[in-house]
Structure formats: C-alpha cells, structure tokens
Coordinates of C-alpha atoms and ligand atoms in Angstrom, one line a residue:
X24 CA 0.0 0.1 -0.2
X25 CA 1.0 3.3 -0.7
X26 CA 0.5 6.0 2.4
X27 CA 2.2 9.5 3.4
X28 CA 5.6 8.8 5.3
X29 CA 5.5 9.3 9.1
X30 CA 8.5 10.4 11.3
X31 CA 9.3 6.6 11.9
X32 CA 9.7 5.8 8.4
X33 CA 12.4 8.5 8.2
X34 CA 15.2 5.8 9.0
X35 CA 14.3 3.4 6.4
X36 CA 14.0 6.1 3.8
X37 CA 17.4 7.4 4.4
X38 CA 18.6 3.6 4.1
X39 CA 17.2 3.1 0.5
X40 CA 18.2 7.0 -0.2
X41 CA 21.6 6.4 0.8
X42 CA 22.3 3.7 -1.5
X43 CA 22.0 5.9 -4.4
X44 CA 23.1 8.9 -3.2
X45 CA 25.3 8.8 -0.1
X46 CA 25.0 12.3 0.6
X47 CA 21.2 12.2 0.9
X48 CA 20.7 12.5 4.7
X49 CA 23.0 15.8 4.5
X50 CA 21.2 17.3 1.9
X51 CA 17.7 16.5 2.9
X52 CA 16.8 16.8 6.4
X53 CA 13.8 14.8 6.2
X54 CA 12.8 14.8 9.6
X55 CA 12.2 18.6 9.6
X56 CA 11.1 18.5 5.6
X57 CA 8.4 16.0 6.4
X58 CA 6.4 18.1 8.1
X59 CA 6.1 21.4 5.8
X60 CA 2.7 21.6 4.4
X61 CA 4.2 21.7 1.0
X62 CA 6.4 18.5 1.3
X63 CA 4.8 15.2 -0.5
X64 CA 6.4 12.0 1.3
X65 CA 5.0 8.8 0.2
X66 CA 6.2 5.7 0.9
X67 CA 5.4 2.0 -0.7
X68 CA 4.8 -0.9 2.1
X69 CA 4.0 -4.3 1.6
X70 CA 5.6 -6.2 4.5
X71 CA 8.2 -3.6 4.5
X72 CA 9.1 -0.1 3.3
X73 CA 9.9 -0.8 -0.6
X74 CA 10.4 2.5 -2.0
X75 CA 9.6 6.5 -1.6
X76 CA 8.7 9.3 -3.1
X77 CA 9.8 13.0 -2.4
X78 CA 8.1 16.1 -4.1
X79 CA 7.3 19.8 -3.5
X80 CA 3.9 20.8 -3.8
X81 CA 4.1 24.7 -4.9
X82 CA 0.8 26.0 -6.3
X83 CA 0.6 25.5 -9.8
X84 CA 3.4 22.9 -10.1
X85 CA 4.5 20.0 -8.1
X86 CA 8.6 19.5 -8.3
X87 CA 9.3 15.7 -8.4
X88 CA 12.5 15.4 -6.6
X89 CA 12.9 11.7 -5.8
X90 CA 11.6 8.4 -6.4
X91 CA 13.6 5.5 -5.0
X92 CA 13.1 2.2 -4.8
X93 CA 14.9 -0.3 -2.5
X94 CA 17.8 -2.3 -4.2
X95 CA 16.2 -5.4 -3.4
X96 CA 12.7 -4.5 -5.1
X97 CA 14.1 -2.5 -8.3
X98 CA 11.8 -3.1 -11.7
X99 CA 9.1 -4.4 -9.6
X100 CA 6.6 -1.4 -10.5
X101 CA 7.4 -0.1 -7.3
X102 CA 8.3 3.7 -8.6
X103 CA 5.4 3.4 -11.5
X104 CA 2.9 2.6 -8.3
X105 CA 4.2 5.6 -6.6
X106 CA 4.0 8.0 -9.4
X107 CA 0.7 6.8 -10.3
X108 CA -0.6 7.6 -6.6
X109 CA 1.0 11.1 -6.6
X110 CA -1.0 11.8 -10.0
X111 CA -4.1 10.7 -9.0
X112 CA -4.1 11.9 -5.5
X113 CA -2.4 15.6 -5.5
X114 CA -2.3 16.6 -9.3
X115 CA -5.6 18.8 -9.6
X116 CA -6.8 20.3 -13.0
X117 CA -4.3 22.0 -14.4
X118 CA -1.3 21.2 -11.7
X119 CA 1.8 20.3 -13.9
X120 CA 4.6 18.1 -12.6
X121 CA 8.1 18.6 -13.4
X122 CA 11.3 16.5 -12.6
X123 CA 15.1 16.4 -13.6
X124 CA 16.5 12.8 -14.9
X125 CA 20.0 12.1 -16.2
X126 CA 19.8 11.5 -19.7
X127 CA 21.5 8.5 -19.1
X128 CA 18.5 7.0 -16.9
X129 CA 16.9 5.5 -19.7
X130 CA 14.4 3.4 -17.9
X131 CA 13.5 6.4 -15.8
X132 CA 12.8 8.6 -18.9
X133 CA 10.5 5.7 -19.9
X134 CA 8.6 5.2 -16.9
X135 CA 8.2 9.1 -17.3
X136 CA 7.1 9.3 -20.7
X137 CA 4.7 6.5 -20.1
X138 CA 3.2 9.0 -17.6
X139 CA 2.9 11.5 -20.2
X140 CA 6.1 13.8 -19.1
X141 CA 7.6 15.8 -22.2
X142 CA 11.4 16.8 -22.2
X143 CA 10.8 20.6 -22.0
X144 CA 14.7 21.3 -21.5
X145 CA 18.2 19.9 -21.1
X146 CA 20.6 21.3 -18.1
X147 CA 23.9 20.8 -19.3
X148 CA 26.0 18.7 -17.1
X149 CA 23.9 18.6 -14.3
X150 CA 24.8 15.4 -12.7
X151 CA 28.8 15.0 -12.2
X152 CA 28.9 16.2 -16.1
X153 CA 26.0 14.5 -17.4
X154 CA 23.2 16.2 -19.0
X155 CA 19.8 16.1 -17.0
X156 CA 16.4 16.5 -18.8
X157 CA 13.7 18.9 -17.5
X158 CA 10.4 17.0 -17.6
X159 CA 7.1 18.2 -17.5
X160 CA 3.9 16.6 -17.2
X161 CA 0.5 18.4 -17.3
X162 CA -2.2 20.0 -19.3
X163 CA 0.7 21.7 -21.8
X164 CA -1.6 24.7 -22.9
X165 CA -1.3 25.1 -26.5
X166 CA 1.6 28.1 -26.9
X167 CA 0.9 30.8 -29.5
X168 CA 3.8 33.0 -30.8
X169 CA 3.0 35.7 -32.6
X170 CA 6.3 36.3 -35.0
X171 CA 7.9 38.9 -36.9
X172 CA 10.5 39.1 -39.8
X173 CA 11.9 42.1 -41.3
X174 CA 15.7 41.2 -41.8
X175 CA 15.5 42.1 -45.6
X176 CA 13.1 43.0 -48.1
X177 CA 10.1 41.3 -46.5
X178 CA 7.9 42.2 -43.9
X179 CA 6.4 38.6 -42.7
X180 CA 4.2 38.2 -39.7
X181 CA 3.2 34.7 -38.4
X182 CA 1.1 32.9 -35.6
X183 CA 2.5 29.6 -35.4
X184 CA 1.0 27.2 -32.6
X185 CA 3.7 25.1 -30.3
X186 CA 6.5 25.6 -32.8
X187 CA 5.5 23.6 -35.5
X188 CA 1.9 24.4 -36.6
X189 CA 0.9 27.8 -38.9
X190 CA -2.1 29.3 -37.9
X191 CA -1.3 32.3 -40.3
X192 CA 1.1 33.7 -42.2
X193 CA 1.6 37.2 -44.2
X194 CA 4.5 38.1 -46.1
X195 CA 4.4 41.6 -47.9
X196 CA 7.8 41.4 -50.4
X197 CA 9.1 44.4 -51.7
X198 CA 10.9 42.6 -54.4
X199 CA 9.5 44.3 -57.5
X200 CA 10.3 47.8 -55.9
X201 CA 13.8 46.9 -55.5
X202 CA 13.9 44.8 -59.0
X203 CA 14.1 48.5 -60.5
X204 CA 17.5 49.2 -58.9
X205 CA 18.9 45.7 -59.5
X206 CA 19.1 44.9 -55.7
X207 CA 17.6 45.8 -52.4
X208 CA 18.2 49.4 -51.3
X209 CA 18.5 49.5 -47.6
X210 CA 17.0 53.1 -46.9
X211 CA 13.7 52.1 -49.4
X212 CA 13.8 48.7 -47.6
X213 CA 13.2 50.3 -44.0
X214 CA 10.6 52.8 -45.1
X215 CA 8.4 50.1 -46.7
X216 CA 8.6 47.8 -43.6
X217 CA 7.4 51.0 -41.3
X218 CA 4.3 51.5 -44.2
X219 CA 3.4 47.8 -44.1
X220 CA 4.1 46.5 -40.7
X221 CA 0.7 47.8 -39.2
X222 CA -1.3 46.2 -42.0
X223 CA 0.7 42.9 -42.0
X224 CA -0.6 42.3 -38.6
X225 CA -3.8 43.1 -39.0
X226 CA -4.3 40.7 -42.0
X227 CA -2.4 38.1 -40.2
X228 CA -4.7 38.2 -36.8
X229 CA -8.0 38.4 -39.4
X230 CA -6.9 35.1 -41.3
X231 CA -6.1 33.4 -37.8
X232 CA -9.2 34.1 -35.9
X233 CA -6.7 34.3 -32.8
X234 CA -7.4 37.2 -30.6
X235 CA -3.9 39.1 -29.7
X236 CA -5.1 38.5 -26.1
X237 CA -4.5 34.6 -26.8
X238 CA -1.1 35.1 -28.0
X239 CA 1.5 33.7 -25.1
X240 CA 4.8 35.7 -26.6
X241 CA 6.0 38.1 -29.4
X242 CA 9.2 36.8 -31.0
X243 CA 11.2 38.6 -33.3
X244 CA 14.3 38.4 -35.6
X245 CA 17.1 40.5 -34.4
X246 CA 20.4 39.5 -36.7
X247 CA 21.6 39.4 -39.2
X248 CA 20.3 41.9 -41.6
X249 CA 20.2 45.4 -42.9
X250 CA 20.2 47.5 -39.8
X251 CA 17.0 49.7 -40.6
X252 CA 14.7 46.8 -41.7
X253 CA 16.1 44.9 -38.2
X254 CA 14.7 48.4 -36.3
X255 CA 11.6 48.3 -37.7
X256 CA 10.9 44.7 -36.7
X257 CA 12.3 44.6 -33.3
X258 CA 10.6 48.2 -31.9
X259 CA 7.3 46.8 -33.4
X260 CA 8.0 43.5 -31.2
X261 CA 8.8 45.7 -28.0
X262 CA 5.9 47.8 -28.7
X263 CA 3.4 44.9 -28.5
X264 CA 5.0 43.1 -26.1
X265 CA 4.7 46.1 -23.8
X266 CA 1.2 46.8 -24.4
X267 CA 0.1 43.3 -24.2
X268 CA 2.1 42.2 -21.4
X269 CA 3.8 39.5 -23.2
X270 CA 7.3 37.8 -23.1
X271 CA 9.6 39.2 -25.9
X272 CA 11.9 36.5 -27.6
X273 CA 15.0 37.5 -29.9
X274 CA 15.7 35.0 -33.0
X275 CA 18.6 34.6 -34.8
X276 CA 17.5 34.9 -38.4
X277 CA 19.7 32.1 -39.8
X278 CA 18.5 29.6 -36.9
X279 CA 15.2 30.8 -37.8
X280 CA 16.3 29.3 -41.3
X281 CA 16.9 25.8 -39.7
X282 CA 13.7 25.7 -37.4
X283 CA 11.7 26.2 -41.1
X284 CA 12.5 22.5 -40.9
X285 CA 10.4 21.9 -37.7
X286 CA 7.1 22.9 -39.0
X287 CA 4.7 20.2 -39.5
X288 CA 7.6 18.1 -38.7
X289 CA 9.8 16.9 -35.9
X290 CA 13.7 17.7 -35.9
X291 CA 15.7 14.4 -35.1
X292 CA 19.0 14.8 -33.3
X293 CA 21.6 14.9 -33.9
X294 CA 21.4 16.2 -37.4
X295 CA 23.5 17.9 -39.9
X296 CA 22.4 21.1 -41.2
X297 CA 23.4 22.5 -44.4
X298 CA 22.5 26.4 -44.3
X299 CA 22.3 28.2 -47.7
X300 CA 21.0 31.5 -48.0
X301 CA 21.8 34.9 -49.6
X302 CA 24.4 35.9 -47.0
X303 CA 25.7 32.4 -45.8
X304 CA 26.8 28.9 -46.6
X305 CA 27.3 27.0 -43.3
X306 CA 27.4 23.3 -42.2
X307 CA 26.0 22.9 -38.6
X308 CA 26.2 19.6 -36.5
X309 CA 22.9 20.1 -34.0
X310 CA 23.1 17.6 -31.2
X311 CA 19.8 19.2 -29.5
X312 CA 17.5 22.2 -29.8
X313 CA 19.8 25.0 -29.6
X314 CA 22.7 23.1 -29.5
X315 CA 25.2 23.9 -32.6
X316 CA 28.8 23.0 -33.4
X317 CA 30.3 24.7 -37.0
X318 CA 32.0 22.3 -39.1
X319 CA 32.6 24.7 -41.7
X320 CA 31.2 27.9 -44.0
X321 CA 32.2 29.7 -46.8
X322 CA 36.0 31.3 -47.4
X323 CA 34.2 34.1 -49.5
X324 CA 31.0 34.2 -51.0
X325 CA 28.0 32.8 -50.2
X326 CA 26.0 30.2 -52.5
X327 CA 23.2 32.6 -53.1
X328 CA 25.3 35.2 -53.5
X329 CA 27.1 33.8 -56.1
X330 CA 23.8 32.6 -57.7
X331 CA 22.9 36.9 -57.4
X332 CA 26.3 37.7 -58.8
X333 CA 26.1 35.5 -61.9
X334 CA 22.6 36.6 -62.4
X335 CA 23.8 40.2 -62.8
X336 CA 26.8 39.4 -65.2
X337 CA 24.2 37.5 -67.1
X338 CA 22.0 40.6 -67.4
X339 CA 19.2 38.6 -65.5
X340 CA 16.7 40.5 -63.4
X341 CA 16.7 40.7 -59.6
X342 CA 16.0 38.2 -57.6
X343 CA 18.9 36.4 -59.7
X344 CA 19.0 32.9 -57.8
X345 CA 15.4 31.8 -59.2
X346 CA 16.0 33.3 -62.7
X347 CA 19.2 31.4 -63.1
X348 CA 17.7 28.1 -62.2
X349 CA 15.0 28.5 -64.7
X350 CA 17.8 29.4 -67.4
X351 CA 19.7 26.5 -66.2
X352 CA 16.7 24.1 -66.9
X353 CA 16.9 24.8 -70.4
X354 CA 20.5 24.4 -70.9
X355 CA 23.1 21.9 -70.9
X356 CA 26.5 21.9 -68.6
X357 CA 28.8 22.7 -71.6
X358 CA 30.8 25.5 -70.4
X359 CA 34.2 24.1 -68.6
X360 CA 34.3 26.0 -65.4
X361 CA 36.8 25.4 -62.5
X362 CA 35.9 23.9 -59.8
X363 CA 36.4 25.2 -56.1
X364 CA 39.5 23.8 -54.0
X365 CA 38.9 20.0 -53.9
X366 CA 40.1 20.0 -50.1
X367 CA 38.8 18.0 -47.5
X368 CA 37.5 20.6 -45.0
X369 CA 34.0 21.3 -44.6
X370 CA 34.8 24.9 -46.2
X371 CA 33.1 26.1 -49.1
X372 CA 34.6 28.6 -51.9
X373 CA 32.4 30.3 -54.5
X374 CA 34.4 33.6 -55.4
X375 CA 36.7 31.6 -57.7
X376 CA 33.5 29.9 -59.8
X377 CA 32.0 33.6 -59.7
X378 CA 35.2 35.4 -61.1
X379 CA 35.9 32.7 -63.7
X380 CA 32.3 33.6 -65.2
X381 CA 32.7 37.4 -65.2
X382 CA 36.1 36.9 -67.0
X383 CA 34.5 34.5 -69.3
X384 CA 31.7 36.7 -70.3
X385 CA 34.2 39.9 -70.4
X386 CA 36.4 38.0 -72.7
X387 CA 33.7 36.5 -75.2
X388 CA 32.2 40.1 -75.1
X389 CA 35.5 41.6 -76.1
X390 CA 35.9 38.8 -78.8
X391 CA 32.6 39.8 -80.2
X392 CA 31.1 36.5 -79.3
X393 CA 27.8 35.8 -77.7
X394 CA 27.3 34.0 -74.8
X395 CA 24.6 31.0 -74.1
X396 CA 23.4 31.8 -71.0
X397 CA 21.3 28.7 -70.5
X398 CA 24.1 26.8 -70.7
X399 CA 26.5 29.1 -68.6
X400 CA 23.8 29.0 -66.2
X401 CA 23.4 25.3 -66.3
X402 CA 27.5 25.1 -65.9
X403 CA 27.8 27.5 -63.3
X404 CA 24.9 25.7 -61.2
X405 CA 26.2 22.0 -61.8
X406 CA 29.6 23.2 -60.6
X407 CA 28.2 25.1 -57.8
X408 CA 25.7 22.4 -56.4
X409 CA 28.4 19.9 -56.9
X410 CA 30.3 21.4 -54.2
X411 CA 27.8 21.4 -51.7
X412 CA 26.8 17.6 -52.5
X413 CA 30.8 16.7 -52.0
X414 CA 31.2 18.4 -48.7
X415 CA 27.8 17.3 -47.4
X416 CA 28.7 13.7 -48.7
X417 CA 32.0 13.9 -46.5
X418 CA 30.4 15.1 -43.4
X419 CA 28.2 12.4 -43.7
X420 CA 30.8 9.6 -44.2
X421 CA 33.0 11.2 -41.1
X422 CA 30.7 12.0 -38.6
X423 CA 27.9 9.2 -39.0
X424 CA 24.9 11.4 -38.4
X425 CA 22.2 10.2 -40.3
X426 CA 19.5 13.0 -40.7
X427 CA 19.9 15.9 -42.9
X428 CA 18.0 19.0 -43.5
X429 CA 18.6 21.9 -45.6
X430 CA 17.8 25.6 -44.8
X431 CA 18.0 29.0 -46.3
X432 CA 16.6 30.9 -49.7
X433 CA 18.6 28.4 -52.0
X434 CA 17.1 25.2 -50.7
X435 CA 14.0 26.5 -52.9
X436 CA 16.2 25.6 -56.0
X437 CA 15.2 22.1 -57.6
X438 CA 18.2 21.3 -58.7
X439 CA 19.8 21.4 -55.3
X440 CA 16.9 19.7 -53.7
X441 CA 17.2 16.4 -56.1
X442 CA 21.5 16.4 -56.2
X443 CA 21.3 16.7 -52.1
X444 CA 18.8 13.8 -51.7
X445 CA 21.0 11.8 -53.7
X446 CA 23.5 12.2 -51.2
X447 CA 21.2 11.4 -48.5
X448 CA 20.1 8.2 -50.0
X449 CA 24.0 7.1 -50.7
X450 CA 24.3 7.2 -46.9
X451 CA 20.7 6.1 -46.1
X452 CA 20.5 9.5 -44.3
X453 CA 16.8 11.3 -43.8
X454 CA 16.2 14.4 -45.4
X455 CA 14.0 17.4 -44.7
X456 CA 13.7 20.4 -47.1
X457 CA 10.8 23.0 -46.1
X458 CA 8.3 23.7 -48.2
X459 CA 9.0 26.4 -50.8
X460 CA 7.0 28.9 -49.3
X461 CA 9.2 28.6 -46.2
X462 CA 12.5 28.2 -47.8
X463 CA 12.8 31.8 -48.2
X464 CA 12.2 34.8 -45.8
X465 CA 9.0 34.3 -43.7
X466 CA 7.7 34.8 -40.1
X467 CA 6.3 31.4 -39.7
X468 CA 10.1 30.1 -39.0
X469 CA 10.9 32.8 -36.6
X470 CA 8.0 31.2 -34.7
X471 CA 8.9 27.6 -35.0
X472 CA 12.6 28.8 -33.8
X473 CA 11.3 30.6 -30.9
X474 CA 9.1 27.9 -29.5
X475 CA 12.0 26.2 -27.8
X476 CA 13.1 29.4 -26.3
X477 CA 9.8 30.2 -25.1
X478 CA 9.9 26.5 -23.2
X479 CA 13.5 27.5 -21.8
X480 CA 11.9 30.6 -20.6
X481 CA 14.6 32.2 -22.6
X482 CA 13.4 35.9 -22.8
X483 CA 14.9 39.5 -24.0
X484 CA 14.4 42.6 -22.3
X485 CA 13.9 46.3 -24.0
X486 CA 17.1 46.6 -24.5
X487 CA 17.5 44.3 -27.2
X488 CA 19.2 45.8 -30.5
X489 CA 19.9 44.8 -33.8
X490 CA 22.8 43.3 -35.2
X491 CA 23.8 43.0 -38.8
X492 CA 26.1 40.4 -38.7
X493 CA 25.9 37.0 -37.4
X494 CA 26.4 33.4 -38.0
X495 CA 24.1 30.2 -36.6
X496 CA 27.1 29.7 -34.0
Ligands
KG4_27 O1 17.6 33.0 -46.9 P1 17.0 33.9 -48.1 O2 15.8 34.3 -48.3 O3 17.4 35.3 -47.5 C1 18.5 35.6 -46.6 O4 18.6 35.2 -45.8 O5 19.8 35.8 -47.3 O6 18.0 33.9 -49.5 C2 17.9 34.7 -50.2 C3 18.9 34.1 -51.5 C4 19.1 34.7 -52.3 O7 20.6 35.1 -53.0 C5 18.5 34.1 -53.5 O8 19.0 34.6 -54.8 C6 18.4 32.7 -53.6 O9 18.4 32.9 -51.7 N1 17.4 31.9 -54.1 C7 17.8 31.1 -54.9 C8 16.4 30.4 -55.5 N2 15.5 31.1 -54.4 C9 16.0 31.8 -53.7 N3 18.7 30.5 -55.4 C10 18.9 29.6 -56.2 N4 17.8 28.9 -56.9 C11 16.6 29.2 -56.3 N5 15.3 28.9 -56.8
ZN28 ZN1 17.0 34.6 -44.8

C-alpha cells in the first residue's frame, strides 16, 4: 500500500536513499521537511518499505525530487505505483509536475514518458558532467507565438502554434520595388517595412481568427540583416510586448531558417544542417535544440550571393537565384568551369567560380562572341551544387550522422533538392527540406525557432538591439 510517510519511516527512507546518493541525509533533512505543509513524502509498503517518493507541492506545479526503490525491489513496478498515486491524489485540474532526470537513465525516462511527461529542456552537465533532462507533465497549454520578420525586403508576421503549426502567415514582399534598382536598397526597405507592418499584423490576425489576447509571446528576428529593416521589426515587437504584457523572444534569423524544418515536422537529433542563403553557406551539427557546432562555412561568397552575382553578369533581372535556376533548366553544362578547391575540409568557396564566369563573359564580349546564357547558367549551377553535395557527402561519411536538414533561400532550388537527396540516399540518411514557402524569408520560421526558447523561458528585455552580422553559432 501507498501512504504518507511518518517520522518513524525516516530511518528506512534514508537507508534506501543512501545507497543511491551517499550525501542524501546531509542534503535532505527529512525529519524536518516531512512536516512542511508543501512537502509530499510517500512510501510504498508491503511487509516492509520498498520505496519512497519525495516532492514539493507548489501552487501550480509539483516539483518531483525523488522516486527511489530499495535495491531488492528494483524493476517490480514500485516507482510506477508511487508516481501513479501522486498523479491521482495530488494533481488537480491543470497542476503540472516537473522533474529532472539524468539523460543516461533510460528506464526512468521511459517511465516518465509513459505517464505523459514531455522533455522541455536540457540542463547541461547537471549530474557530474551528465546532462539532465527537464521533463514536465500536465495540461500543456497550446502555445501561440506571434513572430515578426523584417531582416531584409520581406515584411512578414506569423502566428505559430506549439512551434510547428502555422496558424496564419502573411508575407509582404518588396521585390518588385527593389528589382528596378537591381538589388535591395536599404533605405527604401526600412521605409517600406514601416508602411507595411501594421497592415501585415492586421491581416495575419484576421486570417488566424486568434485574438491578440490569446498570444503567449512575441518573437522577432534581431540578426543578421539590414540595420534599418531589423529595427522596424524589433521596435514593433517591443511595442506589442509592452502593450499586451507578453514576453519578448529574440531569434537569430539563420536559426529561423533551420527551424523552418520543424514546421509540420519533428526534428530528429543529431542532425547535419546545411544552411544556404543569400549571405551564408554553413554546415552545422545540431545535437539537440539550440545545440550547434559549426563544421564549416564559406571562405568568401555565399552560395545565394554567387547565384545573384552570376545573374547580374548575365543581365538577368533581380532576384537572381530563381532566374538562374530557370535558365539552367533549359541548358546543358557545356562550359568548362573551374571547381572550387577539392580539399577535405568542410569549408566552401564560391568566389573563384564567380570570377571565372565574369572573366568568361567579359572575354567573349571583347571577342564579339555571344554567350549561351542557358548553358552558362547550367554549367555554373552544376559546379556550385556539386561542391555542396561533395562537402555534405564528406560530413555524412565522417560523422556517421543520419539526419540532414537544408535551410535558407537557396534550398528552394529544385536542382539542389534533387542532388542533396541523392547524397542522403547514398548514406541512408533522412532528409528534410522546408516547403518552398518556408525556404525564403518568412515569419513562420521565426515562430518555430522561438518555441524552444519559450519553453526555456529564455526571454529578451527592452534593451534588445539589432545586429547586422551573425552566424548560426
Ligand atoms: O534565405 P534568403 O531568403 O535570404 C537570406 O537570408 O539571405 O535567401 C535569399 C537567397 C538569394 O541569394 C536568392 O537568390 C537565393 O536565396 N534563392 C535561390 C532560389 N530562390 C532563392 N537561389 C537559387 N535558386 C532558387 N530557386
Ligand atoms: Zn533569410
């Protein structure tokens, strides 16, 4: 039977506990603690005391400190019965239970999962160098994050539920305006964000049928990007946070691109993330949420930047990447272009390839020869993506990781998607690439990236400022 412990049980409880933690008696003075009105000390008794549970009952949450079973009775279901008793007798309505458990204690984790505990955070090196999982059980209220993205030339706001369901998303693009100038004009971009942002908010709320009072947090991209553009989003986010008394979450835009893969999906760790955007080309290992290790990055131009520069040389309208892709589809790789250095590092280099195309176009025009744009676009794309595939292949081979995600604007490219999936097939690795809508800049990815920070209560204050430069880690 299970009952509340009394003073006469303390000796036996300490005996059981000392076998697992020889400091237990010093750390926990159960003789006094048992009488505190918020302490829950339960014992399982069947002829003798076979196990005990110790928890602290706070107003909205029970903090479960220990469930311990006597060595002789391990694996007889004592822990499960104690936990069940706690839930049935002490957990009312929407009271939650939290606990910490060693990442290596697989049996305990399984037990907690059986009782609907979810992992909400990791405490690094918590038990003598071993990570602890923070687990939580209870009515996990749906979390709605209103996310704002204004890093470059898209004004976007989204409402994202639980980090993976997009309730509503609005993207107001300034592409046409900037196309007239052949690229983004920062001053125009920030002015247009200012004009658009309240309209975008109104539309996002209207489409979602969610009242702003039901929102749990405001998230915003704060780096990297154009300073003026970033500031419009950040100040708007701070205002909403202040007026509606909601926590503010700051999101690195590149990490946002990575978390676009969490939308309608669950990330499986460890994974290799290939980030290919207008400003970045990075290969990153993720062991867990927000646990990043950089394997390699571009030494000069980013892949998207190379697409855009080649587009400019070929006199293709802005934005260059998608236009080069369209041309390439109609061509063959007939031009002989130099491959980037074939080294065994995880770094990339695209400036040599770009320069060779600039020289080639220049020389042919001097000679009065015309360029076959389709074939040149196809030749460029073949070499550029081949380099990406080769480095991913190397990383999969050397790390043994079997999950791959691709992120950033260039992941919208069809040829890249096909080639990367061939590499993953070769290594039997799973591959996730966001839907095209979530590949390029959008606020849904910012909401997805903000969710793990919301669970960790990792909130920003009103000193938050924009930063123009940043990497994933
Ligand atoms: O991630 P993103 O939207 O913005 C940044 O954070 O940089 O990426 C924009 C980049 C641009 O360089 C654009 O030309 C490229 O992504 N891009 C593409 C394609 N769609 C966008 N590049 C090649 N093929 C595409 N289909
Ligand atoms: Zn981006």
